[in-house]
PDB file of C-alpha atoms in Angstrom:
ATOM      1  CA  UNK A  18       0.000   0.000   0.000  1.00 54.00           C
ATOM      2  CA  UNK A  19       1.260   3.455  -0.879  1.00 61.00           C
ATOM      3  CA  UNK A  20       1.876   6.080   1.754  1.00 74.00           C
ATOM      4  CA  UNK A  21      -1.004   8.432   2.489  1.00 80.00           C
ATOM      5  CA  UNK A  22      -1.684  10.648  -0.518  1.00 86.00           C
ATOM      6  CA  UNK A  23      -1.677  14.343   0.339  1.00 85.00           C
ATOM      7  CA  UNK A  24      -3.799  16.938  -1.351  1.00 84.00           C
ATOM      8  CA  UNK A  25      -0.577  18.276  -2.906  1.00 86.00           C
ATOM      9  CA  UNK A  26       0.074  14.812  -4.384  1.00 86.00           C
ATOM     10  CA  UNK A  27      -3.412  14.859  -5.886  1.00 85.00           C
ATOM     11  CA  UNK A  28      -2.839  18.081  -7.795  1.00 84.00           C
ATOM     12  CA  UNK A  29       0.627  17.073  -8.979  1.00 83.00           C
ATOM     13  CA  UNK A  30      -0.574  13.703 -10.287  1.00 81.00           C
ATOM     14  CA  UNK A  31      -3.834  14.889 -11.876  1.00 78.00           C
ATOM     15  CA  UNK A  32      -2.862  18.282 -13.234  1.00 75.00           C
ATOM     16  CA  UNK A  33       0.869  18.820 -12.661  1.00 74.00           C
ATOM     17  CA  UNK A  34       0.087  22.095 -10.886  1.00 72.00           C
ATOM     18  CA  UNK A  35      -1.187  23.328  -7.524  1.00 71.00           C
ATOM     19  CA  UNK A  36      -3.632  26.107  -6.630  1.00 75.00           C
ATOM     20  CA  UNK A  37      -2.160  29.250  -5.146  1.00 67.00           C
ATOM     21  CA  UNK A  38      -2.010  29.374  -1.345  1.00 63.00           C
ATOM     22  CA  UNK A  39      -2.781  25.641  -1.099  1.00 62.00           C
ATOM     23  CA  UNK A  40      -0.152  25.045   1.566  1.00 53.00           C
ATOM     24  CA  UNK A  41      -1.417  27.966   3.636  1.00 54.00           C
ATOM     25  CA  UNK A  42      -5.096  27.038   3.486  1.00 56.00           C
ATOM     26  CA  UNK A  43      -6.582  25.431   6.601  1.00 58.00           C
ATOM     27  CA  UNK A  44      -9.485  23.762   4.792  1.00 75.00           C
ATOM     28  CA  UNK A  45      -9.031  23.503   1.055  1.00 88.00           C
ATOM     29  CA  UNK A  46     -12.076  22.784  -1.149  1.00 93.00           C
ATOM     30  CA  UNK A  47     -12.448  22.101  -4.885  1.00 94.00           C
ATOM     31  CA  UNK A  48     -14.913  20.507  -7.297  1.00 96.00           C
ATOM     32  CA  UNK A  49     -14.304  18.698 -10.617  1.00 95.00           C
ATOM     33  CA  UNK A  50     -15.974  16.835 -13.443  1.00 95.00           C
ATOM     34  CA  UNK A  51     -14.649  13.296 -13.671  1.00 92.00           C
ATOM     35  CA  UNK A  52     -14.410  13.619 -17.459  1.00 89.00           C
ATOM     36  CA  UNK A  53     -11.776  16.342 -17.006  1.00 87.00           C
ATOM     37  CA  UNK A  54      -9.589  14.032 -14.917  1.00 82.00           C
ATOM     38  CA  UNK A  55      -9.540  10.846 -16.999  1.00 75.00           C
ATOM     39  CA  UNK A  56      -8.072   9.992 -20.367  1.00 64.00           C
ATOM     40  CA  UNK A  57      -4.991   8.431 -21.973  1.00 60.00           C
ATOM     41  CA  UNK A  58      -2.573  10.587 -19.956  1.00 61.00           C
ATOM     42  CA  UNK A  59      -4.263  10.228 -16.586  1.00 63.00           C
ATOM     43  CA  UNK A  60      -2.665   8.285 -13.726  1.00 64.00           C
ATOM     44  CA  UNK A  61      -4.457   5.246 -12.272  1.00 66.00           C
ATOM     45  CA  UNK A  62      -5.986   5.761  -8.834  1.00 72.00           C
ATOM     46  CA  UNK A  63      -3.588   4.148  -6.361  1.00 76.00           C
ATOM     47  CA  UNK A  64      -4.898   2.110  -3.435  1.00 80.00           C
ATOM     48  CA  UNK A  65      -4.041   4.328  -0.474  1.00 82.00           C
ATOM     49  CA  UNK A  66      -5.437   6.575   2.197  1.00 83.00           C
ATOM     50  CA  UNK A  67      -5.753  10.307   1.525  1.00 89.00           C
ATOM     51  CA  UNK A  68      -5.301  13.194   3.928  1.00 88.00           C
ATOM     52  CA  UNK A  69      -8.517  14.747   2.598  1.00 92.00           C
ATOM     53  CA  UNK A  70     -12.201  13.887   2.190  1.00 94.00           C
ATOM     54  CA  UNK A  71     -13.724  13.048  -1.176  1.00 95.00           C
ATOM     55  CA  UNK A  72     -17.346  12.828  -2.353  1.00 97.00           C
ATOM     56  CA  UNK A  73     -17.886  11.218  -5.774  1.00 95.00           C
ATOM     57  CA  UNK A  74     -20.886  10.876  -8.066  1.00 96.00           C
ATOM     58  CA  UNK A  75     -19.791   8.331 -10.663  1.00 94.00           C
ATOM     59  CA  UNK A  76     -21.670   6.699 -13.528  1.00 93.00           C
ATOM     60  CA  UNK A  77     -20.753   3.498 -15.317  1.00 89.00           C
ATOM     61  CA  UNK A  78     -19.638   0.011 -14.401  1.00 87.00           C
ATOM     62  CA  UNK A  79     -16.696  -0.151 -12.014  1.00 85.00           C
ATOM     63  CA  UNK A  80     -15.266  -1.788  -8.917  1.00 85.00           C
ATOM     64  CA  UNK A  81     -14.256   0.215  -5.913  1.00 83.00           C
ATOM     65  CA  UNK A  82     -11.952  -1.279  -3.299  1.00 81.00           C
ATOM     66  CA  UNK A  83     -12.650   0.144   0.159  1.00 80.00           C
ATOM     67  CA  UNK A  84     -10.629  -1.127   3.141  1.00 73.00           C
ATOM     68  CA  UNK A  85     -10.627  -4.903   2.706  1.00 68.00           C
ATOM     69  CA  UNK A  86     -13.844  -4.995   0.634  1.00 75.00           C
ATOM     70  CA  UNK A  87     -14.313  -4.893  -3.153  1.00 78.00           C
ATOM     71  CA  UNK A  88     -17.716  -3.807  -4.498  1.00 81.00           C
ATOM     72  CA  UNK A  89     -18.782  -3.971  -8.156  1.00 82.00           C
ATOM     73  CA  UNK A  90     -21.413  -1.401  -9.125  1.00 81.00           C
ATOM     74  CA  UNK A  91     -23.229  -0.396 -12.275  1.00 83.00           C
ATOM     75  CA  UNK A  92     -25.269   2.747 -12.852  1.00 89.00           C
ATOM     76  CA  UNK A  93     -24.863   5.855 -10.697  1.00 92.00           C
ATOM     77  CA  UNK A  94     -23.201   5.747  -7.286  1.00 91.00           C
ATOM     78  CA  UNK A  95     -22.667   8.475  -4.716  1.00 94.00           C
ATOM     79  CA  UNK A  96     -19.652   7.555  -2.579  1.00 93.00           C
ATOM     80  CA  UNK A  97     -18.202   9.267   0.493  1.00 94.00           C
ATOM     81  CA  UNK A  98     -14.513   8.654   1.276  1.00 92.00           C
ATOM     82  CA  UNK A  99     -12.766   9.637   4.513  1.00 89.00           C
ATOM     83  CA  UNK A 100      -9.051   9.985   5.353  1.00 87.00           C
ATOM     84  CA  UNK A 101      -9.024   6.887   7.580  1.00 81.00           C
ATOM     85  CA  UNK A 102      -9.837   4.213   5.007  1.00 82.00           C
ATOM     86  CA  UNK A 103      -7.788   3.360   1.868  1.00 83.00           C
ATOM     87  CA  UNK A 104      -9.583   3.013  -1.462  1.00 85.00           C
ATOM     88  CA  UNK A 105      -9.210   2.852  -5.235  1.00 86.00           C
ATOM     89  CA  UNK A 106     -11.365   2.481  -8.373  1.00 82.00           C
ATOM     90  CA  UNK A 107     -11.196   0.112 -11.353  1.00 83.00           C
ATOM     91  CA  UNK A 108     -13.247   1.072 -14.393  1.00 80.00           C
ATOM     92  CA  UNK A 109     -14.796  -2.021 -16.051  1.00 83.00           C
ATOM     93  CA  UNK A 110     -16.348  -0.478 -19.150  1.00 78.00           C
ATOM     94  CA  UNK A 111     -15.924   2.816 -20.986  1.00 77.00           C
ATOM     95  CA  UNK A 112     -14.874   6.097 -19.442  1.00 80.00           C
ATOM     96  CA  UNK A 113     -16.713   7.171 -16.288  1.00 86.00           C
ATOM     97  CA  UNK A 114     -18.709  10.384 -16.039  1.00 92.00           C
ATOM     98  CA  UNK A 115     -19.766  12.376 -13.016  1.00 95.00           C
ATOM     99  CA  UNK A 116     -18.351  14.759 -10.449  1.00 97.00           C
ATOM    100  CA  UNK A 117     -16.272  14.834  -7.299  1.00 97.00           C
ATOM    101  CA  UNK A 118     -15.308  17.255  -4.569  1.00 97.00           C
ATOM    102  CA  UNK A 119     -12.258  17.185  -2.315  1.00 95.00           C
ATOM    103  CA  UNK A 120     -11.829  19.079   0.934  1.00 93.00           C
ATOM    104  CA  UNK A 121      -9.743  19.104   4.084  1.00 90.00           C
ATOM    105  CA  UNK A 122     -11.129  18.592   7.583  1.00 86.00           C
ATOM    106  CA  UNK A 123     -10.580  22.273   8.344  1.00 85.00           C
ATOM    107  CA  UNK A 124     -13.119  23.337   5.732  1.00 89.00           C
ATOM    108  CA  UNK A 125     -15.879  22.326   8.180  1.00 88.00           C
ATOM    109  CA  UNK A 126     -14.143  22.536  11.572  1.00 77.00           C
ATOM    110  CA  UNK A 127     -15.538  25.900  12.619  1.00 72.00           C
ATOM    111  CA  UNK A 128     -18.984  25.199  11.178  1.00 75.00           C
ATOM    112  CA  UNK A 129     -19.773  21.724  12.555  1.00 76.00           C
ATOM    113  CA  UNK A 130     -19.177  21.195  16.312  1.00 70.00           C
ATOM    114  CA  UNK A 131     -18.108  17.570  15.874  1.00 70.00           C
ATOM    115  CA  UNK A 132     -16.479  17.983  12.463  1.00 77.00           C
ATOM    116  CA  UNK A 133     -17.586  16.509   9.134  1.00 86.00           C
ATOM    117  CA  UNK A 134     -16.330  13.079  10.240  1.00 83.00           C
ATOM    118  CA  UNK A 135     -19.301  12.819  12.615  1.00 80.00           C
ATOM    119  CA  UNK A 136     -21.649  12.235   9.679  1.00 86.00           C
ATOM    120  CA  UNK A 137     -22.541   8.522   9.395  1.00 84.00           C
ATOM    121  CA  UNK A 138     -21.247   8.007   5.848  1.00 87.00           C
ATOM    122  CA  UNK A 139     -17.785   9.289   6.814  1.00 86.00           C
ATOM    123  CA  UNK A 140     -17.388   6.923   9.765  1.00 79.00           C
ATOM    124  CA  UNK A 141     -15.090   3.990   8.881  1.00 71.00           C
ATOM    125  CA  UNK A 142     -17.432   1.222   9.999  1.00 67.00           C
ATOM    126  CA  UNK A 143     -20.409   2.477   7.977  1.00 73.00           C
ATOM    127  CA  UNK A 144     -21.418   2.020   4.356  1.00 77.00           C
ATOM    128  CA  UNK A 145     -19.904   4.782   2.179  1.00 86.00           C
ATOM    129  CA  UNK A 146     -21.908   4.281  -1.038  1.00 88.00           C
ATOM    130  CA  UNK A 147     -25.453   5.083  -2.143  1.00 90.00           C
ATOM    131  CA  UNK A 148     -26.972   3.892  -5.414  1.00 89.00           C
ATOM    132  CA  UNK A 149     -28.977   6.593  -7.210  1.00 91.00           C
ATOM    133  CA  UNK A 150     -31.978   6.344  -9.510  1.00 89.00           C
ATOM    134  CA  UNK A 151     -32.185   8.563 -12.593  1.00 92.00           C
ATOM    135  CA  UNK A 152     -34.266  11.093 -10.665  1.00 93.00           C
ATOM    136  CA  UNK A 153     -31.814  11.090  -7.759  1.00 94.00           C
ATOM    137  CA  UNK A 154     -28.862  11.345 -10.145  1.00 95.00           C
ATOM    138  CA  UNK A 155     -30.452  14.433 -11.717  1.00 96.00           C
ATOM    139  CA  UNK A 156     -30.978  16.084  -8.324  1.00 96.00           C
ATOM    140  CA  UNK A 157     -27.448  15.477  -7.028  1.00 97.00           C
ATOM    141  CA  UNK A 158     -25.849  16.340 -10.378  1.00 97.00           C
ATOM    142  CA  UNK A 159     -27.642  19.690 -10.258  1.00 97.00           C
ATOM    143  CA  UNK A 160     -26.040  20.425  -6.873  1.00 97.00           C
ATOM    144  CA  UNK A 161     -22.600  19.561  -8.258  1.00 98.00           C
ATOM    145  CA  UNK A 162     -23.245  21.867 -11.229  1.00 98.00           C
ATOM    146  CA  UNK A 163     -24.066  24.677  -8.787  1.00 97.00           C
ATOM    147  CA  UNK A 164     -20.724  24.003  -7.083  1.00 97.00           C
ATOM    148  CA  UNK A 165     -18.858  24.156 -10.397  1.00 97.00           C
ATOM    149  CA  UNK A 166     -20.477  27.485 -11.154  1.00 97.00           C
ATOM    150  CA  UNK A 167     -19.906  28.887  -7.682  1.00 96.00           C
ATOM    151  CA  UNK A 168     -16.239  27.879  -7.376  1.00 93.00           C
ATOM    152  CA  UNK A 169     -15.465  30.152 -10.354  1.00 93.00           C
ATOM    153  CA  UNK A 170     -17.388  33.127  -8.988  1.00 94.00           C
ATOM    154  CA  UNK A 171     -15.975  36.090  -7.079  1.00 92.00           C
ATOM    155  CA  UNK A 172     -18.837  36.083  -4.569  1.00 94.00           C
ATOM    156  CA  UNK A 173     -17.300  36.896  -1.189  1.00 92.00           C
ATOM    157  CA  UNK A 174     -19.306  34.195   0.643  1.00 92.00           C
ATOM    158  CA  UNK A 175     -18.979  31.489  -1.991  1.00 93.00           C
ATOM    159  CA  UNK A 176     -17.310  28.994   0.360  1.00 92.00           C
ATOM    160  CA  UNK A 177     -20.274  29.243   2.738  1.00 93.00           C
ATOM    161  CA  UNK A 178     -22.474  28.277  -0.201  1.00 95.00           C
ATOM    162  CA  UNK A 179     -20.137  25.411  -1.124  1.00 95.00           C
ATOM    163  CA  UNK A 180     -20.304  24.108   2.450  1.00 94.00           C
ATOM    164  CA  UNK A 181     -24.099  24.243   2.267  1.00 96.00           C
ATOM    165  CA  UNK A 182     -24.138  22.395  -1.065  1.00 97.00           C
ATOM    166  CA  UNK A 183     -21.880  19.677   0.399  1.00 97.00           C
ATOM    167  CA  UNK A 184     -24.180  19.269   3.383  1.00 95.00           C
ATOM    168  CA  UNK A 185     -27.201  19.181   1.050  1.00 96.00           C
ATOM    169  CA  UNK A 186     -25.672  16.221  -0.800  1.00 97.00           C
ATOM    170  CA  UNK A 187     -24.818  14.460   2.476  1.00 94.00           C
ATOM    171  CA  UNK A 188     -28.310  14.880   3.912  1.00 93.00           C
ATOM    172  CA  UNK A 189     -29.919  13.880   0.620  1.00 93.00           C
ATOM    173  CA  UNK A 190     -27.931  10.625   0.781  1.00 93.00           C
ATOM    174  CA  UNK A 191     -28.929   9.998   4.390  1.00 89.00           C
ATOM    175  CA  UNK A 192     -32.590  10.480   3.522  1.00 87.00           C
ATOM    176  CA  UNK A 193     -32.249   7.876   0.737  1.00 83.00           C
ATOM    177  CA  UNK A 194     -30.846   5.251   3.086  1.00 68.00           C
ATOM    178  CA  UNK A 195     -31.181   6.213   6.749  1.00 49.00           C
ATOM    179  CA  UNK A 196     -28.562   4.608   8.972  1.00 44.00           C
ATOM    180  CA  UNK A 197     -28.891   3.626  12.586  1.00 42.00           C
ATOM    181  CA  UNK A 198     -25.750   5.637  13.273  1.00 41.00           C
ATOM    182  CA  UNK A 199     -27.963   8.742  13.042  1.00 38.00           C
ATOM    183  CA  UNK A 200     -29.350   7.813  16.415  1.00 40.00           C
ATOM    184  CA  UNK A 201     -26.074   7.617  18.293  1.00 42.00           C
ATOM    185  CA  UNK A 202     -25.373   9.578  21.448  1.00 45.00           C
ATOM    186  CA  UNK A 203     -28.926   9.225  22.780  1.00 53.00           C
ATOM    187  CA  UNK A 204     -27.654   7.811  26.077  1.00 69.00           C
ATOM    188  CA  UNK A 205     -24.595   7.681  28.308  1.00 76.00           C
ATOM    189  CA  UNK A 206     -23.823   4.198  26.956  1.00 82.00           C
ATOM    190  CA  UNK A 207     -23.943   5.475  23.375  1.00 76.00           C
ATOM    191  CA  UNK A 208     -21.609   8.367  24.209  1.00 75.00           C
ATOM    192  CA  UNK A 209     -19.050   6.055  25.841  1.00 83.00           C
ATOM    193  CA  UNK A 210     -19.272   3.686  22.874  1.00 84.00           C
ATOM    194  CA  UNK A 211     -18.715   6.555  20.432  1.00 78.00           C
ATOM    195  CA  UNK A 212     -15.604   7.722  22.301  1.00 81.00           C
ATOM    196  CA  UNK A 213     -14.290   4.142  22.490  1.00 88.00           C
ATOM    197  CA  UNK A 214     -14.785   3.775  18.712  1.00 84.00           C
ATOM    198  CA  UNK A 215     -12.969   7.047  18.072  1.00 78.00           C
ATOM    199  CA  UNK A 216     -10.017   5.949  20.235  1.00 84.00           C
ATOM    200  CA  UNK A 217      -9.871   2.659  18.358  1.00 89.00           C
ATOM    201  CA  UNK A 218      -9.915   4.345  14.930  1.00 83.00           C
ATOM    202  CA  UNK A 219      -7.253   6.884  15.928  1.00 80.00           C
ATOM    203  CA  UNK A 220      -4.683   4.091  15.942  1.00 84.00           C
ATOM    204  CA  UNK A 221      -5.136   3.602  12.207  1.00 83.00           C
ATOM    205  CA  UNK A 222      -3.970   3.697   9.486  1.00 81.00           C
ATOM    206  CA  UNK A 223      -0.832   1.604  10.019  1.00 87.00           C
ATOM    207  CA  UNK A 224       1.530   3.179   7.490  1.00 85.00           C
ATOM    208  CA  UNK A 225       4.934   1.855   8.538  1.00 87.00           C
ATOM    209  CA  UNK A 226       6.278  -1.443   9.941  1.00 87.00           C
ATOM    210  CA  UNK A 227       7.690   0.595  12.825  1.00 89.00           C
ATOM    211  CA  UNK A 228       4.257   1.926  13.810  1.00 89.00           C
ATOM    212  CA  UNK A 229       2.578  -0.087  16.588  1.00 90.00           C
ATOM    213  CA  UNK A 230      -1.009  -0.805  17.571  1.00 91.00           C
ATOM    214  CA  UNK A 231      -0.888  -0.426  21.350  1.00 89.00           C
ATOM    215  CA  UNK A 232      -4.424  -0.251  22.792  1.00 91.00           C
ATOM    216  CA  UNK A 233      -5.254  -3.923  22.426  1.00 91.00           C
ATOM    217  CA  UNK A 234      -7.616  -4.767  25.285  1.00 93.00           C
ATOM    218  CA  UNK A 235     -10.863  -3.478  26.773  1.00 94.00           C
ATOM    219  CA  UNK A 236      -8.911  -2.574  29.909  1.00 94.00           C
ATOM    220  CA  UNK A 237      -6.549  -0.367  27.868  1.00 92.00           C
ATOM    221  CA  UNK A 238      -9.510   1.646  26.561  1.00 91.00           C
ATOM    222  CA  UNK A 239     -11.202   1.799  29.970  1.00 89.00           C
ATOM    223  CA  UNK A 240      -8.044   3.350  31.406  1.00 88.00           C
ATOM    224  CA  UNK A 241      -7.985   5.933  28.615  1.00 84.00           C
ATOM    225  CA  UNK A 242     -11.640   6.774  29.278  1.00 82.00           C
ATOM    226  CA  UNK A 243     -11.224   6.772  33.071  1.00 81.00           C
ATOM    227  CA  UNK A 244     -14.057   4.279  33.553  1.00 85.00           C
ATOM    228  CA  UNK A 245     -14.156   0.781  35.001  1.00 91.00           C
ATOM    229  CA  UNK A 246     -13.656  -1.909  32.354  1.00 93.00           C
ATOM    230  CA  UNK A 247     -16.979  -3.545  33.298  1.00 94.00           C
ATOM    231  CA  UNK A 248     -18.750  -0.219  32.720  1.00 92.00           C
ATOM    232  CA  UNK A 249     -17.155   0.112  29.265  1.00 93.00           C
ATOM    233  CA  UNK A 250     -17.999  -3.480  28.324  1.00 94.00           C
ATOM    234  CA  UNK A 251     -21.620  -3.041  29.419  1.00 93.00           C
ATOM    235  CA  UNK A 252     -22.014   0.253  27.524  1.00 90.00           C
ATOM    236  CA  UNK A 253     -20.560  -1.175  24.302  1.00 91.00           C
ATOM    237  CA  UNK A 254     -22.718  -4.304  24.481  1.00 90.00           C
ATOM    238  CA  UNK A 255     -25.901  -2.299  25.192  1.00 88.00           C
ATOM    239  CA  UNK A 256     -25.206   0.048  22.277  1.00 82.00           C
ATOM    240  CA  UNK A 257     -23.925  -2.390  19.652  1.00 84.00           C
ATOM    241  CA  UNK A 258     -24.860  -5.872  20.798  1.00 87.00           C
ATOM    242  CA  UNK A 259     -21.192  -6.889  20.586  1.00 89.00           C
ATOM    243  CA  UNK A 260     -18.363  -7.021  23.096  1.00 93.00           C
ATOM    244  CA  UNK A 261     -15.558  -4.504  23.313  1.00 94.00           C
ATOM    245  CA  UNK A 262     -13.084  -7.219  22.397  1.00 94.00           C
ATOM    246  CA  UNK A 263     -15.137  -8.123  19.302  1.00 91.00           C
ATOM    247  CA  UNK A 264     -14.816  -4.538  18.052  1.00 91.00           C
ATOM    248  CA  UNK A 265     -11.072  -4.420  18.735  1.00 94.00           C
ATOM    249  CA  UNK A 266     -10.291  -7.790  17.165  1.00 93.00           C
ATOM    250  CA  UNK A 267     -12.511  -7.277  14.109  1.00 89.00           C
ATOM    251  CA  UNK A 268     -10.884  -3.913  13.435  1.00 90.00           C
ATOM    252  CA  UNK A 269      -7.458  -5.489  13.922  1.00 92.00           C
ATOM    253  CA  UNK A 270      -8.341  -8.320  11.520  1.00 91.00           C
ATOM    254  CA  UNK A 271      -9.540  -5.818   8.893  1.00 88.00           C
ATOM    255  CA  UNK A 272      -6.289  -3.863   9.139  1.00 90.00           C
ATOM    256  CA  UNK A 273      -4.336  -7.115   8.851  1.00 92.00           C
ATOM    257  CA  UNK A 274      -6.210  -7.910   5.605  1.00 90.00           C
ATOM    258  CA  UNK A 275      -5.389  -4.470   4.229  1.00 89.00           C
ATOM    259  CA  UNK A 276      -1.695  -4.816   5.044  1.00 91.00           C
ATOM    260  CA  UNK A 277      -1.481  -8.353   3.659  1.00 91.00           C
ATOM    261  CA  UNK A 278      -3.250  -7.383   0.452  1.00 86.00           C
ATOM    262  CA  UNK A 279      -1.674  -4.025  -0.257  1.00 85.00           C
ATOM    263  CA  UNK A 280       1.866  -4.001   1.188  1.00 89.00           C
ATOM    264  CA  UNK A 281       4.959  -6.107   0.607  1.00 90.00           C
ATOM    265  CA  UNK A 282       5.761  -6.264   4.335  1.00 93.00           C
ATOM    266  CA  UNK A 283       6.579  -9.760   5.534  1.00 94.00           C
ATOM    267  CA  UNK A 284       4.338 -11.586   8.006  1.00 94.00           C
ATOM    268  CA  UNK A 285       6.653 -10.882  10.928  1.00 94.00           C
ATOM    269  CA  UNK A 286       6.592  -7.128  10.227  1.00 94.00           C
ATOM    270  CA  UNK A 287       2.797  -7.083  10.018  1.00 95.00           C
ATOM    271  CA  UNK A 288       2.584  -9.162  13.169  1.00 94.00           C
ATOM    272  CA  UNK A 289       4.813  -6.716  15.043  1.00 94.00           C
ATOM    273  CA  UNK A 290       3.072  -3.505  13.959  1.00 94.00           C
ATOM    274  CA  UNK A 291      -0.312  -4.973  14.921  1.00 94.00           C
ATOM    275  CA  UNK A 292       0.981  -5.567  18.437  1.00 93.00           C
ATOM    276  CA  UNK A 293       1.724  -9.300  18.396  1.00 93.00           C
ATOM    277  CA  UNK A 294       4.941 -10.330  20.122  1.00 88.00           C
ATOM    278  CA  UNK A 295       5.134 -13.615  18.203  1.00 90.00           C
ATOM    279  CA  UNK A 296       4.174 -14.232  14.526  1.00 92.00           C
ATOM    280  CA  UNK A 297       2.690 -17.570  15.583  1.00 94.00           C
ATOM    281  CA  UNK A 298       0.163 -15.730  17.748  1.00 95.00           C
ATOM    282  CA  UNK A 299      -0.710 -13.500  14.799  1.00 94.00           C
ATOM    283  CA  UNK A 300      -1.172 -16.557  12.553  1.00 94.00           C
ATOM    284  CA  UNK A 301      -3.537 -18.109  15.100  1.00 94.00           C
ATOM    285  CA  UNK A 302      -5.471 -14.843  15.528  1.00 94.00           C
ATOM    286  CA  UNK A 303      -5.819 -14.230  11.781  1.00 93.00           C
ATOM    287  CA  UNK A 304      -6.922 -17.781  11.010  1.00 92.00           C
ATOM    288  CA  UNK A 305      -9.633 -17.493  13.680  1.00 91.00           C
ATOM    289  CA  UNK A 306     -11.111 -14.361  12.086  1.00 86.00           C
ATOM    290  CA  UNK A 307     -10.375 -14.905   8.383  1.00 86.00           C
ATOM    291  CA  UNK A 308     -10.549 -18.734   8.355  1.00 88.00           C
ATOM    292  CA  UNK A 309      -7.295 -18.875   6.368  1.00 91.00           C
ATOM    293  CA  UNK A 310      -3.666 -18.277   7.296  1.00 93.00           C
ATOM    294  CA  UNK A 311      -2.063 -14.884   6.549  1.00 93.00           C
ATOM    295  CA  UNK A 312       0.067 -16.477   3.810  1.00 92.00           C
ATOM    296  CA  UNK A 313      -2.954 -18.107   2.149  1.00 92.00           C
ATOM    297  CA  UNK A 314      -4.930 -14.848   2.294  1.00 90.00           C
ATOM    298  CA  UNK A 315      -2.086 -12.948   0.672  1.00 89.00           C
ATOM    299  CA  UNK A 316      -2.027 -15.380  -2.261  1.00 79.00           C
TER     300      UNK A 316
END
């Protein structure tokens, strides 16, 4: 897997130029037509994490690889990518059409108390894609067209409008397919579970064999949250129906799949960075969750 792609990398690879003041901007935002970014001279989309958010409306038949999953879609998809999860696209027929926006976390920081990452579709465990009908495609495409028009204007408050258009697309998607994540934080148990999940996700991505996953047990997280481990376990089970350890080990197994599939690190290196002292323990753990050995999965 490649190192995390920066927003500077994006502009260099796609256009061989960078917008003025990009490095000094706290929350960069831009909007594009997909047709303007593909063609015989375009670079393939590498499987990696990005340090920016991306929202894509794409038409055509393609496969997108997201974390350890691969999903084949046909028609129109609206997909929300976050900086925590690696992804790439493979076009299966013809050239794609559509739109996409990219923006940094800071673009919303002062305008959303919890940040844009609080929205369900941007949370790593949730589904990032929404399939659109022709009517829905027309509606969302119209919002993207407004963005394309506005980004070129000299209206002094244009970025406020662009934020509103982005939120309109996000809420339109949530109304198409409501997610239970919308109802988080309705109780003390839900709040504790949300903070636990955030602590867990903060340890990823693993981008170097020298990086180490350190919070490996429910007790480790309870200490970080200053609560008794039994209280944490009860809150997580009430909220999700699963144990704290289930969440930790499933997330660890998913990261192991990503590293096995998209890096050339050896098994011992992956074992170490995921917090296992002995590769044999990692082999046993992985086989329990993936039902194959790490070496077999990699093949």
